Coordinates of C-alpha atoms in Angstrom, one line a residue:
M1 CA -124.2 0.2 52.1
T2 CA -121.5 -2.4 52.6
L3 CA -121.0 -5.6 51.0
T4 CA -121.3 -7.7 54.5
K5 CA -124.9 -5.6 55.0
K6 CA -126.1 -6.1 51.5
A7 CA -125.3 -10.0 51.9
G8 CA -127.1 -9.7 55.1
L9 CA -130.2 -8.2 53.9
M10 CA -130.7 -10.5 51.0
G11 CA -130.0 -13.7 53.0
A12 CA -132.6 -12.5 55.6
I13 CA -134.9 -12.0 52.8
G14 CA -134.1 -15.4 51.2
C15 CA -134.8 -17.3 54.7
A16 CA -137.8 -15.6 55.4
L17 CA -139.1 -16.5 51.8
I18 CA -138.0 -20.1 51.8
A19 CA -138.9 -20.6 55.3
G20 CA -142.8 -19.4 54.2
Q21 CA -142.9 -22.2 51.4
A22 CA -141.4 -25.0 53.5
V23 CA -144.9 -26.4 54.0
A24 CA -145.4 -26.1 50.3
A25 CA -142.3 -27.8 49.3
D26 CA -143.9 -31.3 48.6
D27 CA -146.9 -29.8 46.7
V28 CA -147.5 -31.0 42.9
F29 CA -146.1 -27.9 40.9
I30 CA -148.8 -26.3 38.6
N31 CA -149.1 -22.9 37.2
P32 CA -152.5 -21.7 38.7
E33 CA -154.8 -19.0 37.4
W34 CA -153.8 -16.7 40.8
A35 CA -150.5 -16.7 39.9
N36 CA -150.6 -15.1 36.4
S37 CA -152.2 -11.9 37.8
A38 CA -150.4 -12.0 41.3
W39 CA -148.3 -9.2 42.4
Y40 CA -144.9 -9.9 43.8
V41 CA -142.1 -8.9 45.4
G42 CA -138.1 -9.6 45.2
G43 CA -134.9 -8.5 45.7
N44 CA -131.2 -9.2 43.6
I45 CA -127.6 -8.8 44.7
G46 CA -124.7 -8.9 42.5
R47 CA -121.6 -7.7 40.7
S48 CA -121.7 -4.2 39.2
R49 CA -119.4 -3.0 36.3
A50 CA -119.1 0.3 35.1
N51 CA -117.9 1.9 31.5
I52 CA -117.6 5.3 31.8
D53 CA -115.8 7.6 29.5
D54 CA -112.3 8.3 30.8
V55 CA -111.0 9.8 28.0
R56 CA -112.6 13.5 29.2
L57 CA -110.9 13.2 32.5
I58 CA -107.6 12.1 31.0
R59 CA -107.5 15.0 28.8
S60 CA -108.2 17.6 31.4
L61 CA -105.3 16.1 33.5
T62 CA -102.8 16.7 30.8
A63 CA -103.9 20.3 30.0
N64 CA -101.6 23.0 30.5
G65 CA -98.4 20.6 29.2
A66 CA -98.4 18.1 32.5
G67 CA -97.8 14.8 31.5
L68 CA -99.8 11.5 33.2
N69 CA -97.7 9.4 35.3
S70 CA -100.6 7.0 36.1
F71 CA -104.4 6.6 35.9
T72 CA -106.0 3.6 37.7
A73 CA -109.7 3.0 37.7
D74 CA -111.8 0.5 40.0
E75 CA -115.0 0.2 37.9
K76 CA -116.2 -3.0 39.8
D77 CA -118.4 -2.9 42.9
V78 CA -121.6 -4.8 44.5
G79 CA -124.9 -3.5 43.6
Y80 CA -128.4 -4.6 44.4
K81 CA -132.1 -3.8 43.8
L82 CA -135.4 -4.3 45.7
Y83 CA -138.7 -4.4 43.4
V84 CA -142.4 -5.0 43.5
G85 CA -144.3 -5.8 40.3
K86 CA -147.6 -7.1 39.0
Q87 CA -148.2 -10.2 36.6
L88 CA -150.5 -9.0 33.8
N89 CA -150.8 -12.2 32.5
Q90 CA -148.6 -15.4 32.1
Y91 CA -146.4 -13.6 29.7
F92 CA -146.0 -10.0 30.8
A93 CA -145.5 -8.2 34.0
V94 CA -144.9 -4.7 35.0
E95 CA -142.0 -4.1 37.5
A96 CA -140.9 -0.7 39.7
G97 CA -138.0 -0.7 42.0
F98 CA -135.1 0.7 43.6
F99 CA -131.4 0.2 42.7
D100 CA -128.0 1.0 44.2
L101 CA -125.2 0.0 41.6
G102 CA -122.5 0.7 44.1
K103 CA -119.3 3.5 43.6
F104 CA -116.6 3.5 41.3
S105 CA -113.3 5.5 41.4
F106 CA -109.9 6.4 39.8
K107 CA -106.7 7.6 41.2
S108 CA -104.2 9.7 38.9
T109 CA -101.0 11.2 39.1
T110 CA -98.9 13.9 36.7
T111 CA -95.8 15.4 36.4
Q112 CA -95.0 18.5 38.6
N113 CA -96.7 16.2 41.4
G114 CA -100.0 16.6 40.3
T115 CA -102.7 14.3 41.8
L116 CA -106.3 13.7 41.3
N117 CA -108.6 11.2 42.8
G118 CA -112.5 10.9 42.0
E119 CA -115.4 8.6 43.1
A120 CA -119.0 8.4 41.6
G121 CA -122.0 6.4 43.0
F122 CA -125.2 5.8 41.3
R123 CA -128.6 5.1 43.0
G124 CA -132.2 5.6 41.6
A125 CA -135.5 4.0 40.7
N126 CA -136.7 2.2 37.5
L127 CA -140.0 1.3 35.8
D128 CA -139.6 -1.8 33.6
L129 CA -142.0 -4.1 31.1
V130 CA -140.9 -7.7 31.7
A131 CA -141.5 -10.4 29.1
Q132 CA -141.5 -14.1 30.3
V133 CA -141.2 -17.3 28.1
P134 CA -141.8 -20.5 29.5
L135 CA -139.1 -23.4 28.8
S136 CA -140.8 -25.8 30.9
Q137 CA -143.0 -26.0 33.7
R138 CA -140.3 -24.8 36.3
F139 CA -137.9 -23.1 33.9
S140 CA -138.6 -19.5 31.6
V141 CA -136.1 -17.0 30.0
F142 CA -137.5 -13.3 30.5
G143 CA -136.5 -9.8 29.0
R144 CA -136.9 -6.6 30.1
A145 CA -137.0 -3.0 29.1
G146 CA -137.5 0.3 30.5
M147 CA -136.3 3.4 32.1
N148 CA -134.2 4.2 35.2
Y149 CA -134.0 7.8 37.2
A150 CA -130.7 7.7 38.5
K151 CA -128.9 10.0 40.9
A152 CA -125.4 10.1 40.2
T153 CA -123.1 11.5 43.1
T154 CA -119.3 12.4 42.5
R155 CA -116.6 13.6 44.8
F156 CA -113.1 14.9 43.8
D157 CA -110.2 15.6 45.7
G158 CA -106.6 16.2 45.0
N159 CA -104.0 19.0 43.9
R160 CA -105.2 19.4 40.4
L161 CA -109.0 20.2 41.1
F162 CA -109.0 22.6 38.6
A163 CA -109.4 19.9 36.0
V164 CA -113.1 19.5 37.2
T165 CA -115.5 22.5 37.3
N166 CA -117.0 21.4 40.5
P167 CA -115.3 19.0 43.4
S168 CA -118.8 17.5 44.5
P169 CA -121.1 17.5 41.5
S170 CA -124.3 15.5 41.7
E171 CA -126.9 14.9 38.7
R172 CA -130.5 13.4 38.3
K173 CA -130.9 12.0 34.7
L174 CA -133.7 9.7 33.0
N175 CA -132.1 7.1 30.9
A176 CA -133.1 3.8 29.2
K177 CA -132.3 0.4 30.8
A178 CA -132.6 -3.3 29.5
G179 CA -131.9 -6.9 30.7
L180 CA -132.3 -10.6 30.1
G181 CA -132.4 -13.3 32.8
L182 CA -133.5 -17.0 33.6
E183 CA -135.9 -17.6 36.2
Y184 CA -136.5 -21.3 38.1
K185 CA -139.7 -21.6 40.2
F186 CA -139.5 -23.8 43.5
S187 CA -143.2 -23.5 43.8
E188 CA -146.2 -21.7 42.4
A189 CA -144.9 -18.5 44.8
L190 CA -141.3 -18.7 45.3
A191 CA -138.5 -18.5 42.1
L192 CA -135.0 -17.7 41.8
R193 CA -133.6 -15.5 39.4
G194 CA -130.7 -14.9 37.6
E195 CA -129.7 -11.7 35.5
V196 CA -127.8 -9.1 33.6
E197 CA -129.1 -5.7 33.3
R198 CA -127.6 -2.3 31.7
Y199 CA -128.1 1.0 33.1
R200 CA -127.6 3.9 30.9
V201 CA -126.0 6.5 33.4
N202 CA -124.5 10.3 33.8
D203 CA -121.3 10.9 36.0
A204 CA -122.5 14.5 36.7
V205 CA -119.5 16.0 35.4
G206 CA -120.4 15.5 31.4
N207 CA -119.9 12.2 30.7
R208 CA -122.2 9.2 29.8
G209 CA -121.9 5.5 30.2
D210 CA -123.4 2.3 31.2
V211 CA -123.3 0.1 34.4
D212 CA -123.7 -3.5 34.1
L213 CA -125.4 -5.5 37.0
F214 CA -124.9 -8.9 37.1
S215 CA -127.2 -10.3 39.7
V216 CA -129.2 -13.4 41.6
G217 CA -132.1 -13.0 43.7
L218 CA -135.5 -14.4 45.0
V219 CA -139.0 -13.6 43.8
Y220 CA -142.0 -14.1 46.1
K221 CA -145.8 -13.9 44.7
I222 CA -148.4 -12.7 46.8
G223 CA -152.0 -14.1 47.2
R224 CA -151.6 -17.4 47.3
P225 CA -154.9 -19.0 48.2
A226 CA -155.0 -20.9 51.6
A227 CA -155.3 -24.6 51.3
K228 CA -158.8 -25.7 51.8
A229 CA -159.2 -27.1 55.6
A230 CA -160.3 -30.8 55.8
P231 CA -164.0 -31.3 57.1
A232 CA -164.3 -32.2 60.8
P233 CA -164.9 -35.9 61.2
V234 CA -168.5 -36.5 62.3
E235 CA -169.0 -38.9 65.0
P236 CA -171.5 -41.9 64.1
A237 CA -174.8 -41.4 66.0
P238 CA -175.5 -44.1 68.3
M239 CA -177.4 -47.2 67.3
P240 CA -181.3 -46.7 68.0
V241 CA -183.0 -49.6 70.2
V242 CA -185.6 -51.3 68.0
P243 CA -188.6 -52.5 69.9
T244 CA -189.6 -56.1 69.8
V245 CA -192.9 -56.3 67.2
A246 CA -195.1 -59.1 67.5
P247 CA -195.2 -61.2 64.4
E248 CA -198.8 -60.1 64.1
A249 CA -198.1 -56.5 64.1
A250 CA -194.9 -56.5 62.0
Q251 CA -195.0 -54.0 58.9
P252 CA -194.3 -55.0 55.6
A253 CA -190.8 -55.3 54.3
A254 CA -189.6 -51.8 53.1
E255 CA -188.7 -51.7 49.4
P256 CA -184.6 -52.4 49.1
V257 CA -182.3 -49.4 48.2
K258 CA -181.2 -49.4 44.8
P259 CA -177.6 -50.5 44.8
M260 CA -174.7 -48.2 43.9
N261 CA -173.5 -49.6 40.5
P262 CA -169.8 -49.2 39.6
V263 CA -169.3 -46.9 36.2
S264 CA -166.4 -45.8 34.1
E265 CA -166.3 -43.1 32.2
K266 CA -163.3 -42.3 29.7
S267 CA -162.4 -39.0 27.7
T268 CA -159.8 -38.1 25.4
F269 CA -158.2 -34.9 24.6
S270 CA -156.0 -33.5 21.8
A271 CA -152.5 -32.9 23.1
E272 CA -152.4 -29.8 20.7
A273 CA -155.9 -28.4 22.2
V274 CA -154.3 -28.7 25.9
F275 CA -150.8 -28.2 25.8
A276 CA -148.6 -25.9 24.0
F277 CA -146.1 -27.5 21.3
D278 CA -143.4 -29.6 22.9
S279 CA -144.7 -28.4 26.5
A280 CA -146.4 -29.7 29.4
V281 CA -147.6 -26.5 30.3
L282 CA -151.8 -26.4 30.4
R283 CA -153.0 -23.8 28.0
P284 CA -156.2 -22.2 29.2
A285 CA -158.6 -24.2 26.5
G286 CA -157.3 -27.2 28.0
K287 CA -158.0 -26.1 31.6
A288 CA -161.5 -25.4 30.2
S289 CA -161.7 -28.7 28.8
L290 CA -160.9 -30.3 32.1
D291 CA -163.5 -28.0 33.8
G292 CA -165.9 -29.6 31.6
L293 CA -164.9 -33.1 32.2
L294 CA -165.3 -32.3 36.3
A295 CA -168.9 -30.9 35.5
K296 CA -169.8 -34.3 33.7
L297 CA -168.5 -36.1 36.8
Q298 CA -171.1 -34.2 39.1
G299 CA -173.0 -36.8 41.1
M300 CA -170.4 -39.6 40.5
D301 CA -168.4 -40.9 43.7
A302 CA -165.1 -41.3 41.9
D303 CA -163.0 -44.1 43.3
V304 CA -159.9 -44.0 40.9
M305 CA -159.0 -41.4 38.2
I306 CA -156.2 -42.4 35.7
T307 CA -154.3 -39.7 33.4
V308 CA -152.5 -41.1 30.6
G309 CA -150.2 -39.3 28.1
H310 CA -149.7 -40.2 24.5
T311 CA -147.2 -39.2 21.7
D312 CA -146.9 -40.0 18.1
S313 CA -143.5 -41.4 16.7
I314 CA -141.6 -38.2 15.8
G315 CA -138.3 -38.0 18.0
R316 CA -136.5 -40.3 20.4
A317 CA -138.7 -42.9 22.2
A318 CA -137.1 -42.0 25.8
Y319 CA -137.9 -38.4 25.0
N320 CA -141.5 -39.1 23.9
Q321 CA -142.0 -41.2 27.1
K322 CA -140.8 -38.4 29.5
L323 CA -143.1 -36.0 27.8
S324 CA -146.2 -38.1 27.9
L325 CA -145.8 -38.6 31.5
R326 CA -145.1 -34.9 32.2
R327 CA -148.1 -34.1 30.4
A328 CA -150.3 -36.8 32.4
A329 CA -148.8 -35.4 35.5
S330 CA -149.9 -31.8 34.8
V331 CA -153.4 -33.0 34.1
K332 CA -153.4 -34.4 37.5
A333 CA -152.1 -31.4 39.2
Y334 CA -154.8 -29.5 37.7
L335 CA -157.6 -32.1 39.0
V336 CA -156.0 -31.8 42.2
S337 CA -155.7 -28.0 42.3
K338 CA -159.9 -28.4 41.6
G339 CA -160.2 -30.3 44.7
V340 CA -160.0 -33.9 43.5
D341 CA -158.1 -36.0 46.3
A342 CA -154.7 -36.7 44.7
A343 CA -154.6 -40.1 46.4
R344 CA -157.3 -41.1 43.8
V345 CA -155.6 -40.0 41.0
Y346 CA -153.0 -41.9 39.0
T347 CA -150.6 -41.1 36.0
E348 CA -148.9 -43.2 33.2
G349 CA -146.8 -42.1 30.3
K350 CA -147.1 -44.6 27.1
G351 CA -145.0 -42.3 24.8
E352 CA -145.3 -43.8 21.3
T353 CA -146.2 -47.3 22.2
Q354 CA -149.9 -47.4 22.0
P355 CA -151.1 -45.3 18.5
V356 CA -154.5 -45.4 17.5
A357 CA -153.7 -44.1 14.2
D358 CA -151.1 -44.3 11.3
N359 CA -147.9 -42.3 12.3
K360 CA -147.2 -41.9 8.4
T361 CA -149.7 -39.4 8.1
A362 CA -150.1 -35.9 9.6
Q363 CA -153.6 -36.8 10.6
G364 CA -152.7 -40.1 12.1
R365 CA -149.9 -38.3 14.2
A366 CA -152.4 -35.7 15.5
K367 CA -154.6 -38.4 16.8
N368 CA -151.9 -40.1 18.5
R369 CA -150.7 -36.8 20.1
R370 CA -153.4 -37.1 23.1
V371 CA -154.0 -37.5 27.0
T372 CA -156.9 -39.8 28.3
V373 CA -158.5 -39.5 31.7
E374 CA -160.4 -42.5 32.7
V375 CA -162.9 -42.3 35.9
V376 CA -164.0 -45.2 37.8
G377 CA -166.9 -44.8 40.3
T378 CA -170.2 -45.2 41.2
R379 CA -173.4 -43.5 40.7
S380 CA -176.7 -44.1 42.8
G381 CA -179.2 -46.1 40.8
A382 CA -176.8 -46.5 37.6
K383 CA -177.7 -49.1 35.4

């Protein structure tokens, strides 16, 4: 496949995925539960570079007393891969894919007017275990380790073919592979990856070497739940016609309906219980705590919800302010994902400015690292 075709293939995949996410581009980013167990597809393209042992070929060329005049190798090409994966949880996934690492060649001349040219290409399938560590809500670093089953196709031509046993050998071999990469999430479903991988390969003429693939690509998670449709507006019923009743036949006045009294409820959550250290990514225990809060609010018509993040005094004040706001925004995003109207939820970050305990002690700092959720609304018949 030529560079133009490969670039066109990846461009088409990228445009299709980005277009499918256009509607969701303004969504508040969260890491929902479905994303931690979803299937995904992806594709990468980039530069491949071979490191094949050339010493054996050179030794064969100079056999029988011939001298080597020149030996040039082209060990760079365009490579790509297509893959499908299954997210096992937030941190681990399994991937299977197809790869084409490109073709690599050499040209050589010897004394006595000898020539030998060769070309080797590598393509195959792989199975990897991928481990991912979040650095923030959108950035994460990942590593992979697995096996690749590659077919090496080699072709030689020239008047010194006796230097090789077979002019057109091929070989299939199972070898190891590994890689490192960085991922940026555009949304819950679409992410950009940049990575470097090393494939161990055999070149079909007895040499072993490595091919490195430096690539970028897109990953799309399948199965994002459809947004809930807004309820259809209900037209008000026509006003009933009330007949005139004579004073002597008038019924006694009905007992007035109890008013809807305003109420306010405030909950405080420990930052250590809700978030990972120095992070705004909700832990499962934090999500369970917020689910408990929503259960307590059943039967309450919430007008306003305010999430406020707080930190201790360790670190720079500007950083603490941003961290507290990110944590408050993460709590809001989770509440919205559970059906709360986003227009009714407000966020604030207080940083280290409102301590409730002494920051000089570990116990005091732990109390200051918190997130509060205050709900103002009405309950029927509340006193």
